[in-house]
PDB file of C-alpha atoms in Angstrom:
ATOM      1  CA  MET A   1       9.817   3.101 -40.775  1.00  0.00           C
ATOM      2  CA  SER A   2      13.429   2.746 -41.685  1.00  0.00           C
ATOM      3  CA  GLY A   3      16.110   2.275 -39.129  1.00  0.00           C
ATOM      4  CA  SER A   4      13.972   0.256 -36.724  1.00  0.00           C
ATOM      5  CA  ASP A   5      15.735  -2.982 -37.496  1.00  0.00           C
ATOM      6  CA  GLY A   6      16.480  -3.693 -33.870  1.00  0.00           C
ATOM      7  CA  ARG A   7      20.230  -3.489 -34.274  1.00  0.00           C
ATOM      8  CA  GLY A   8      20.659  -0.282 -32.416  1.00  0.00           C
ATOM      9  CA  GLY A   9      20.952   1.858 -35.512  1.00  0.00           C
ATOM     10  CA  GLY A  10      17.543   3.430 -35.184  1.00  0.00           C
ATOM     11  CA  ARG A  11      15.393   4.506 -32.323  1.00  0.00           C
ATOM     12  CA  ARG A  12      16.731   3.285 -29.027  1.00  0.00           C
ATOM     13  CA  ALA A  13      14.575   2.603 -26.034  1.00  0.00           C
ATOM     14  CA  ARG A  14      15.248   5.200 -23.417  1.00  0.00           C
ATOM     15  CA  HIS A  15      16.127   3.532 -20.164  1.00  0.00           C
ATOM     16  CA  SER A  16      15.012   5.294 -17.065  1.00  0.00           C
ATOM     17  CA  GLY A  17      14.468   4.218 -13.515  1.00  0.00           C
ATOM     18  CA  GLU A  18      10.735   4.859 -13.865  1.00  0.00           C
ATOM     19  CA  ALA A  19       9.971   1.369 -15.218  1.00  0.00           C
ATOM     20  CA  PHE A  20      11.528  -0.274 -12.198  1.00  0.00           C
ATOM     21  CA  TRP A  21       9.584   1.905  -9.755  1.00  0.00           C
ATOM     22  CA  TRP A  22       6.449   1.286 -11.779  1.00  0.00           C
ATOM     23  CA  ALA A  23       6.801  -2.501 -11.383  1.00  0.00           C
ATOM     24  CA  LEU A  24       7.284  -2.168  -7.635  1.00  0.00           C
ATOM     25  CA  PHE A  25       4.345   0.233  -7.581  1.00  0.00           C
ATOM     26  CA  SER A  26       1.806  -2.097  -9.188  1.00  0.00           C
ATOM     27  CA  ALA A  27       2.896  -5.193  -7.246  1.00  0.00           C
ATOM     28  CA  GLY A  28       2.703  -3.148  -4.054  1.00  0.00           C
ATOM     29  CA  GLY A  29      -0.757  -1.878  -4.948  1.00  0.00           C
ATOM     30  CA  VAL A  30      -2.033  -5.441  -5.174  1.00  0.00           C
ATOM     31  CA  MET A  31      -0.364  -6.461  -1.897  1.00  0.00           C
ATOM     32  CA  ALA A  32      -1.665  -3.402  -0.037  1.00  0.00           C
ATOM     33  CA  ALA A  33      -5.194  -3.957  -1.362  1.00  0.00           C
ATOM     34  CA  LEU A  34      -5.239  -7.653  -0.449  1.00  0.00           C
ATOM     35  CA  PHE A  35      -3.595  -7.534   2.985  1.00  0.00           C
ATOM     36  CA  VAL A  36      -3.673  -4.110   4.647  1.00  0.00           C
ATOM     37  CA  PRO A  37      -7.432  -4.006   5.437  1.00  0.00           C
ATOM     38  CA  ALA A  38      -7.172  -7.381   7.224  1.00  0.00           C
ATOM     39  CA  PHE A  39      -4.056  -6.245   9.125  1.00  0.00           C
ATOM     40  CA  VAL A  40      -5.907  -3.116  10.299  1.00  0.00           C
ATOM     41  CA  VAL A  41      -8.828  -5.222  11.527  1.00  0.00           C
ATOM     42  CA  VAL A  42      -6.424  -7.480  13.438  1.00  0.00           C
ATOM     43  CA  THR A  43      -4.311  -4.819  15.190  1.00  0.00           C
ATOM     44  CA  GLY A  44      -7.132  -2.309  15.613  1.00  0.00           C
ATOM     45  CA  PHE A  45     -10.110  -4.406  16.587  1.00  0.00           C
ATOM     46  CA  LEU A  46      -9.260  -8.080  17.196  1.00  0.00           C
ATOM     47  CA  LEU A  47      -6.070  -7.946  19.292  1.00  0.00           C
ATOM     48  CA  PRO A  48      -7.452  -5.307  21.707  1.00  0.00           C
ATOM     49  CA  ALA A  49     -10.333  -7.528  22.842  1.00  0.00           C
ATOM     50  CA  GLY A  50     -12.016  -6.286  26.011  1.00  0.00           C
ATOM     51  CA  ASP A  51     -11.783  -9.618  27.823  1.00  0.00           C
ATOM     52  CA  PRO A  52      -8.220 -10.395  29.048  1.00  0.00           C
ATOM     53  CA  SER A  53      -8.385 -14.154  28.394  1.00  0.00           C
ATOM     54  CA  VAL A  54      -9.740 -13.608  24.867  1.00  0.00           C
ATOM     55  CA  ALA A  55      -7.022 -11.003  24.250  1.00  0.00           C
ATOM     56  CA  ALA A  56      -4.363 -13.454  25.481  1.00  0.00           C
ATOM     57  CA  ALA A  57      -5.607 -16.199  23.151  1.00  0.00           C
ATOM     58  CA  ARG A  58      -5.620 -13.820  20.169  1.00  0.00           C
ATOM     59  CA  ALA A  59      -2.169 -12.485  21.037  1.00  0.00           C
ATOM     60  CA  GLU A  60      -0.943 -16.076  21.170  1.00  0.00           C
ATOM     61  CA  ALA A  61      -2.460 -16.837  17.733  1.00  0.00           C
ATOM     62  CA  PHE A  62      -0.882 -13.660  16.301  1.00  0.00           C
ATOM     63  CA  GLY A  63       2.546 -14.472  17.752  1.00  0.00           C
ATOM     64  CA  GLN A  64       2.325 -18.048  16.489  1.00  0.00           C
ATOM     65  CA  ALA A  65       1.502 -16.891  12.945  1.00  0.00           C
ATOM     66  CA  VAL A  66       4.223 -14.241  12.670  1.00  0.00           C
ATOM     67  CA  GLY A  67       6.778 -16.580  14.243  1.00  0.00           C
ATOM     68  CA  CYS A  68       6.793 -19.151  11.457  1.00  0.00           C
ATOM     69  CA  TRP A  69       9.198 -18.718   8.564  1.00  0.00           C
ATOM     70  CA  PRO A  70       6.861 -18.948   5.553  1.00  0.00           C
ATOM     71  CA  VAL A  71       4.677 -16.235   7.137  1.00  0.00           C
ATOM     72  CA  LYS A  72       7.725 -14.089   7.965  1.00  0.00           C
ATOM     73  CA  ILE A  73       8.953 -14.230   4.370  1.00  0.00           C
ATOM     74  CA  ALA A  74       5.467 -13.513   2.985  1.00  0.00           C
ATOM     75  CA  LEU A  75       5.024 -10.639   5.447  1.00  0.00           C
ATOM     76  CA  LEU A  76       8.344  -9.107   4.433  1.00  0.00           C
ATOM     77  CA  GLY A  77       7.267  -9.214   0.783  1.00  0.00           C
ATOM     78  CA  VAL A  78       3.835  -7.760   1.511  1.00  0.00           C
ATOM     79  CA  ILE A  79       5.182  -5.015   3.783  1.00  0.00           C
ATOM     80  CA  ALA A  80       8.120  -3.988   1.561  1.00  0.00           C
ATOM     81  CA  LEU A  81       6.043  -3.899  -1.632  1.00  0.00           C
ATOM     82  CA  SER A  82       3.211  -1.995   0.094  1.00  0.00           C
ATOM     83  CA  LEU A  83       5.735   0.505   1.451  1.00  0.00           C
ATOM     84  CA  PHE A  84       7.182   1.121  -2.016  1.00  0.00           C
ATOM     85  CA  HIS A  85       3.665   1.502  -3.408  1.00  0.00           C
ATOM     86  CA  CYS A  86       2.852   4.138  -0.801  1.00  0.00           C
ATOM     87  CA  ALA A  87       6.228   5.860  -1.282  1.00  0.00           C
ATOM     88  CA  HIS A  88       5.640   6.165  -5.018  1.00  0.00           C
ATOM     89  CA  ARG A  89       2.157   7.607  -4.563  1.00  0.00           C
ATOM     90  CA  ILE A  90       3.241   9.935  -1.761  1.00  0.00           C
ATOM     91  CA  ARG A  91       6.041  11.268  -3.996  1.00  0.00           C
ATOM     92  CA  HIS A  92       3.653  11.865  -6.892  1.00  0.00           C
ATOM     93  CA  THR A  93       1.033  13.439  -4.625  1.00  0.00           C
ATOM     94  CA  LEU A  94       3.626  15.852  -3.235  1.00  0.00           C
ATOM     95  CA  MET A  95       4.610  16.651  -6.826  1.00  0.00           C
ATOM     96  CA  ASP A  96       0.934  17.318  -7.626  1.00  0.00           C
ATOM     97  CA  PHE A  97       0.776  19.677  -4.660  1.00  0.00           C
ATOM     98  CA  GLY A  98       3.420  21.878  -6.258  1.00  0.00           C
ATOM     99  CA  LEU A  99       6.727  20.167  -5.483  1.00  0.00           C
ATOM    100  CA  ARG A 100       7.249  18.947  -9.062  1.00  0.00           C
ATOM    101  CA  ARG A 101      10.509  20.942  -9.196  1.00  0.00           C
ATOM    102  CA  TYR A 102      11.881  18.658  -6.495  1.00  0.00           C
ATOM    103  CA  SER A 103      10.758  15.366  -8.077  1.00  0.00           C
ATOM    104  CA  GLY A 104      14.325  14.036  -8.021  1.00  0.00           C
ATOM    105  CA  LEU A 105      15.046  15.182  -4.511  1.00  0.00           C
ATOM    106  CA  LEU A 106      11.745  13.699  -3.247  1.00  0.00           C
ATOM    107  CA  LYS A 107      12.981  10.231  -4.208  1.00  0.00           C
ATOM    108  CA  VAL A 108      15.342  10.339  -1.255  1.00  0.00           C
ATOM    109  CA  PRO A 109      12.804  10.610   1.596  1.00  0.00           C
ATOM    110  CA  CYS A 110      10.120   8.574  -0.239  1.00  0.00           C
ATOM    111  CA  TYR A 111      11.994   5.561  -1.595  1.00  0.00           C
ATOM    112  CA  GLY A 112      14.695   5.931   1.057  1.00  0.00           C
ATOM    113  CA  GLY A 113      12.042   5.826   3.769  1.00  0.00           C
ATOM    114  CA  ALA A 114      10.423   2.762   2.188  1.00  0.00           C
ATOM    115  CA  LEU A 115      13.824   1.049   1.993  1.00  0.00           C
ATOM    116  CA  ALA A 116      14.668   1.915   5.601  1.00  0.00           C
ATOM    117  CA  ALA A 117      11.277   0.656   6.841  1.00  0.00           C
ATOM    118  CA  SER A 118      11.693  -2.542   4.761  1.00  0.00           C
ATOM    119  CA  LEU A 119      15.090  -3.184   6.330  1.00  0.00           C
ATOM    120  CA  TRP A 120      13.562  -2.550   9.744  1.00  0.00           C
ATOM    121  CA  ALA A 121      10.791  -5.049   8.868  1.00  0.00           C
ATOM    122  CA  ALA A 122      13.400  -7.658   7.900  1.00  0.00           C
ATOM    123  CA  TRP A 123      15.281  -7.081  11.137  1.00  0.00           C
ATOM    124  CA  VAL A 124      12.102  -7.226  13.254  1.00  0.00           C
ATOM    125  CA  LEU A 125      10.822 -10.392  11.552  1.00  0.00           C
ATOM    126  CA  TRP A 126      14.251 -12.036  11.872  1.00  0.00           C
ATOM    127  CA  GLY A 127      14.160 -11.395  15.613  1.00  0.00           C
ATOM    128  CA  ILE A 128      10.768 -12.989  16.299  1.00  0.00           C
ATOM    129  CA  ALA A 129      11.227 -16.332  18.024  1.00  0.00           C
ATOM    130  CA  PRO A 130       9.165 -19.168  16.541  1.00  0.00           C
TER     131      PRO A 130
ATOM    132  CA  MET B   1      11.702  30.797 -20.747  1.00  0.00           C
ATOM    133  CA  SER B   2      14.215  29.247 -23.084  1.00  0.00           C
ATOM    134  CA  GLN B   3      13.563  25.630 -22.096  1.00  0.00           C
ATOM    135  CA  GLY B   4      10.378  23.651 -22.007  1.00  0.00           C
ATOM    136  CA  GLY B   5       8.138  26.197 -23.724  1.00  0.00           C
ATOM    137  CA  TYR B   6       4.726  27.018 -22.314  1.00  0.00           C
ATOM    138  CA  ARG B   7       3.652  25.421 -19.095  1.00  0.00           C
ATOM    139  CA  ARG B   8       0.105  25.701 -17.923  1.00  0.00           C
ATOM    140  CA  PRO B   9       0.037  27.513 -14.609  1.00  0.00           C
ATOM    141  CA  HIS B  10      -0.704  25.003 -11.928  1.00  0.00           C
ATOM    142  CA  ARG B  11      -2.450  26.014  -8.752  1.00  0.00           C
ATOM    143  CA  TRP B  12      -1.631  23.842  -5.781  1.00  0.00           C
ATOM    144  CA  ALA B  13      -5.401  23.457  -5.214  1.00  0.00           C
ATOM    145  CA  TRP B  14      -6.066  22.308  -8.816  1.00  0.00           C
ATOM    146  CA  TRP B  15      -7.643  19.134  -7.432  1.00  0.00           C
ATOM    147  CA  MET B  16     -10.504  21.179  -5.932  1.00  0.00           C
ATOM    148  CA  GLU B  17     -11.651  22.268  -9.389  1.00  0.00           C
ATOM    149  CA  ARG B  18     -13.683  19.175 -10.270  1.00  0.00           C
ATOM    150  CA  PRO B  19     -15.263  16.286  -8.331  1.00  0.00           C
ATOM    151  CA  GLY B  20     -13.264  13.808 -10.419  1.00  0.00           C
ATOM    152  CA  TYR B  21      -9.994  15.486  -9.448  1.00  0.00           C
ATOM    153  CA  MET B  22     -11.135  15.474  -5.827  1.00  0.00           C
ATOM    154  CA  ARG B  23     -11.838  11.728  -5.951  1.00  0.00           C
ATOM    155  CA  PHE B  24      -8.405  11.204  -7.470  1.00  0.00           C
ATOM    156  CA  MET B  25      -6.779  13.188  -4.681  1.00  0.00           C
ATOM    157  CA  ILE B  26      -8.722  11.356  -1.951  1.00  0.00           C
ATOM    158  CA  ARG B  27      -7.503   8.105  -3.472  1.00  0.00           C
ATOM    159  CA  GLU B  28      -3.932   9.400  -3.549  1.00  0.00           C
ATOM    160  CA  LEU B  29      -4.128  10.503   0.078  1.00  0.00           C
ATOM    161  CA  THR B  30      -5.003   6.950   1.171  1.00  0.00           C
ATOM    162  CA  SER B  31      -1.324   6.156   0.538  1.00  0.00           C
ATOM    163  CA  PHE B  32      -0.254   8.496   3.358  1.00  0.00           C
ATOM    164  CA  PHE B  33      -2.581   6.736   5.806  1.00  0.00           C
ATOM    165  CA  MET B  34      -1.534   3.275   4.640  1.00  0.00           C
ATOM    166  CA  ALA B  35       2.157   4.174   5.019  1.00  0.00           C
ATOM    167  CA  GLY B  36       1.443   5.456   8.536  1.00  0.00           C
ATOM    168  CA  TYR B  37      -0.464   2.293   9.345  1.00  0.00           C
ATOM    169  CA  LEU B  38       2.350   0.070   8.058  1.00  0.00           C
ATOM    170  CA  VAL B  39       4.640   1.720  10.611  1.00  0.00           C
ATOM    171  CA  VAL B  40       2.096   0.888  13.361  1.00  0.00           C
ATOM    172  CA  PHE B  41       2.005  -2.696  12.071  1.00  0.00           C
ATOM    173  CA  LEU B  42       5.814  -2.862  12.173  1.00  0.00           C
ATOM    174  CA  VAL B  43       5.801  -1.572  15.752  1.00  0.00           C
ATOM    175  CA  THR B  44       3.298  -4.328  16.591  1.00  0.00           C
ATOM    176  CA  LEU B  45       5.612  -6.951  15.068  1.00  0.00           C
ATOM    177  CA  SER B  46       8.600  -5.514  16.937  1.00  0.00           C
ATOM    178  CA  LYS B  47       6.633  -5.844  20.207  1.00  0.00           C
ATOM    179  CA  VAL B  48       6.037  -9.540  19.463  1.00  0.00           C
ATOM    180  CA  GLY B  49       9.809  -9.903  19.149  1.00  0.00           C
ATOM    181  CA  ALA B  50      10.331  -7.964  22.398  1.00  0.00           C
ATOM    182  CA  GLY B  51       8.504 -10.593  24.454  1.00  0.00           C
ATOM    183  CA  ASP B  52       5.049 -11.392  25.846  1.00  0.00           C
ATOM    184  CA  ALA B  53       5.006  -8.598  28.437  1.00  0.00           C
ATOM    185  CA  ALA B  54       5.971  -5.875  25.934  1.00  0.00           C
ATOM    186  CA  PHE B  55       3.424  -7.191  23.446  1.00  0.00           C
ATOM    187  CA  ALA B  56       0.621  -7.306  26.064  1.00  0.00           C
ATOM    188  CA  GLU B  57       1.433  -3.736  27.087  1.00  0.00           C
ATOM    189  CA  TRP B  58       1.343  -2.564  23.447  1.00  0.00           C
ATOM    190  CA  VAL B  59      -1.988  -4.334  22.802  1.00  0.00           C
ATOM    191  CA  ASP B  60      -3.336  -2.658  25.929  1.00  0.00           C
ATOM    192  CA  ALA B  61      -2.278   0.726  24.526  1.00  0.00           C
ATOM    193  CA  LEU B  62      -3.958  -0.143  21.186  1.00  0.00           C
ATOM    194  CA  SER B  63      -7.317  -0.505  22.949  1.00  0.00           C
ATOM    195  CA  GLY B  64      -7.242   3.214  23.868  1.00  0.00           C
ATOM    196  CA  PRO B  65      -9.715   5.494  22.033  1.00  0.00           C
ATOM    197  CA  GLY B  66      -6.980   7.342  20.107  1.00  0.00           C
ATOM    198  CA  TRP B  67      -5.558   4.185  18.590  1.00  0.00           C
ATOM    199  CA  VAL B  68      -9.018   2.800  17.834  1.00  0.00           C
ATOM    200  CA  ALA B  69      -9.920   6.059  16.035  1.00  0.00           C
ATOM    201  CA  ALA B  70      -6.627   5.905  14.106  1.00  0.00           C
ATOM    202  CA  HIS B  71      -7.448   2.343  13.070  1.00  0.00           C
ATOM    203  CA  VAL B  72     -10.907   3.389  11.878  1.00  0.00           C
ATOM    204  CA  VAL B  73      -9.271   6.010   9.623  1.00  0.00           C
ATOM    205  CA  ALA B  74      -6.640   3.502   8.462  1.00  0.00           C
ATOM    206  CA  LEU B  75      -9.353   0.938   7.690  1.00  0.00           C
ATOM    207  CA  LEU B  76     -11.356   3.453   5.627  1.00  0.00           C
ATOM    208  CA  ALA B  77      -8.189   4.406   3.719  1.00  0.00           C
ATOM    209  CA  ALA B  78      -7.148   0.780   3.133  1.00  0.00           C
ATOM    210  CA  VAL B  79     -10.638  -0.299   2.020  1.00  0.00           C
ATOM    211  CA  TRP B  80     -10.933   2.732  -0.279  1.00  0.00           C
ATOM    212  CA  HIS B  81      -7.538   1.892  -1.779  1.00  0.00           C
ATOM    213  CA  ALA B  82      -8.620  -1.731  -2.340  1.00  0.00           C
ATOM    214  CA  VAL B  83     -12.020  -0.834  -3.836  1.00  0.00           C
ATOM    215  CA  THR B  84     -10.594   1.745  -6.246  1.00  0.00           C
ATOM    216  CA  PHE B  85      -7.643  -0.518  -7.109  1.00  0.00           C
ATOM    217  CA  PHE B  86      -9.868  -3.494  -7.931  1.00  0.00           C
ATOM    218  CA  GLY B  87     -12.246  -1.159  -9.753  1.00  0.00           C
ATOM    219  CA  ALA B  88      -9.422  -0.294 -12.169  1.00  0.00           C
ATOM    220  CA  VAL B  89      -8.436  -3.929 -12.814  1.00  0.00           C
ATOM    221  CA  PRO B  90     -10.732  -4.485 -15.856  1.00  0.00           C
ATOM    222  CA  GLN B  91      -9.249  -1.442 -17.625  1.00  0.00           C
ATOM    223  CA  ALA B  92      -5.668  -1.945 -16.500  1.00  0.00           C
ATOM    224  CA  MET B  93      -5.481  -5.699 -17.080  1.00  0.00           C
ATOM    225  CA  PRO B  94      -8.086  -6.889 -19.590  1.00  0.00           C
ATOM    226  CA  ILE B  95      -8.380 -10.676 -19.628  1.00  0.00           C
ATOM    227  CA  PHE B  96      -9.228 -12.454 -22.866  1.00  0.00           C
ATOM    228  CA  LEU B  97     -10.678 -15.928 -23.102  1.00  0.00           C
ATOM    229  CA  GLY B  98      -9.951 -16.660 -26.730  1.00  0.00           C
ATOM    230  CA  GLU B  99     -11.477 -13.742 -28.590  1.00  0.00           C
ATOM    231  CA  ARG B 100     -13.823 -12.707 -25.821  1.00  0.00           C
ATOM    232  CA  ARG B 101     -12.934 -10.152 -23.226  1.00  0.00           C
ATOM    233  CA  LEU B 102     -13.939 -11.107 -19.706  1.00  0.00           C
ATOM    234  CA  SER B 103     -16.706  -8.768 -18.559  1.00  0.00           C
ATOM    235  CA  ALA B 104     -15.741  -6.086 -16.047  1.00  0.00           C
ATOM    236  CA  PRO B 105     -17.693  -7.388 -12.992  1.00  0.00           C
ATOM    237  CA  ILE B 106     -16.350 -10.929 -13.445  1.00  0.00           C
ATOM    238  CA  ALA B 107     -12.788  -9.653 -13.896  1.00  0.00           C
ATOM    239  CA  MET B 108     -13.145  -7.601 -10.703  1.00  0.00           C
ATOM    240  CA  ILE B 109     -14.355 -10.638  -8.744  1.00  0.00           C
ATOM    241  CA  VAL B 110     -11.727 -13.034 -10.138  1.00  0.00           C
ATOM    242  CA  MET B 111      -8.792 -10.619  -9.954  1.00  0.00           C
ATOM    243  CA  GLY B 112      -9.808  -8.541  -6.963  1.00  0.00           C
ATOM    244  CA  TYR B 113     -12.712  -9.077  -4.635  1.00  0.00           C
ATOM    245  CA  GLY B 114     -12.406 -12.880  -4.570  1.00  0.00           C
ATOM    246  CA  PRO B 115      -8.738 -12.994  -3.521  1.00  0.00           C
ATOM    247  CA  TRP B 116      -9.303 -10.035  -1.150  1.00  0.00           C
ATOM    248  CA  LEU B 117     -12.176 -11.800   0.614  1.00  0.00           C
ATOM    249  CA  THR B 118     -10.179 -15.037   0.819  1.00  0.00           C
ATOM    250  CA  VAL B 119      -7.064 -13.385   2.286  1.00  0.00           C
ATOM    251  CA  SER B 120      -9.109 -11.356   4.788  1.00  0.00           C
ATOM    252  CA  ALA B 121     -11.142 -14.403   5.855  1.00  0.00           C
ATOM    253  CA  VAL B 122      -8.010 -16.520   6.404  1.00  0.00           C
ATOM    254  CA  VAL B 123      -6.272 -13.797   8.455  1.00  0.00           C
ATOM    255  CA  VAL B 124      -9.343 -13.106  10.634  1.00  0.00           C
ATOM    256  CA  TRP B 125     -10.109 -16.820  11.034  1.00  0.00           C
ATOM    257  CA  TRP B 126      -6.542 -17.494  12.211  1.00  0.00           C
ATOM    258  CA  ILE B 127      -6.831 -14.913  15.000  1.00  0.00           C
ATOM    259  CA  LEU B 128     -10.369 -15.856  16.072  1.00  0.00           C
ATOM    260  CA  ARG B 129     -10.095 -19.620  15.792  1.00  0.00           C
TER     261      ARG B 129
END
């Protein structure tokens, strides 16, 4: 193959935003798989304990965990990456359902929504007293 | 059409044509439920920030049958996402020890089910301890 000497004379790698979204997508897939099932168990089944004193103790443990800085930073990473993972898949699913024409336009609600929710997460976590 | 040439006509219900496509679509739909759940999780965190009374009231609401049912659906979606994600790890990220490729079940345990179980156990233990 002539011209592929790496000095820009030959084939040039086409830069597109897709690679960036793809990296967020796979990291988010891992985070969602590792953490979201446990989060669902906590908010759905452990925090709403029938007994009030048990519920109070669990609420206290939850508040204590999400109030400390290392957990806040980790949570922000997990939540933001999971949101971008979902946004990417939601966009592609909508495209598969016949909205492929609007693939560019769909980026706005999907990635924009993930960004907005991530900023909200940062704001919420910032506001939790230790 | 002058641009793009032939495009195979694409029914919106193409995913109902084969069981494999259906499984793919069920997996894709888990992302909608997980995104919805993440919003619920963010509301929960915002209630922690809003004070003990607001948080207690929110937790009380979460014990209602509607929210419990929603959590059951969210759990199924999240677990299905995790299982299918870890199931794809051996193909997506083959691990080589020297010349030998790590076998699929071991790769799934090391790269998926092991860390998943550890994370889940730590989170649940922290709340129940």
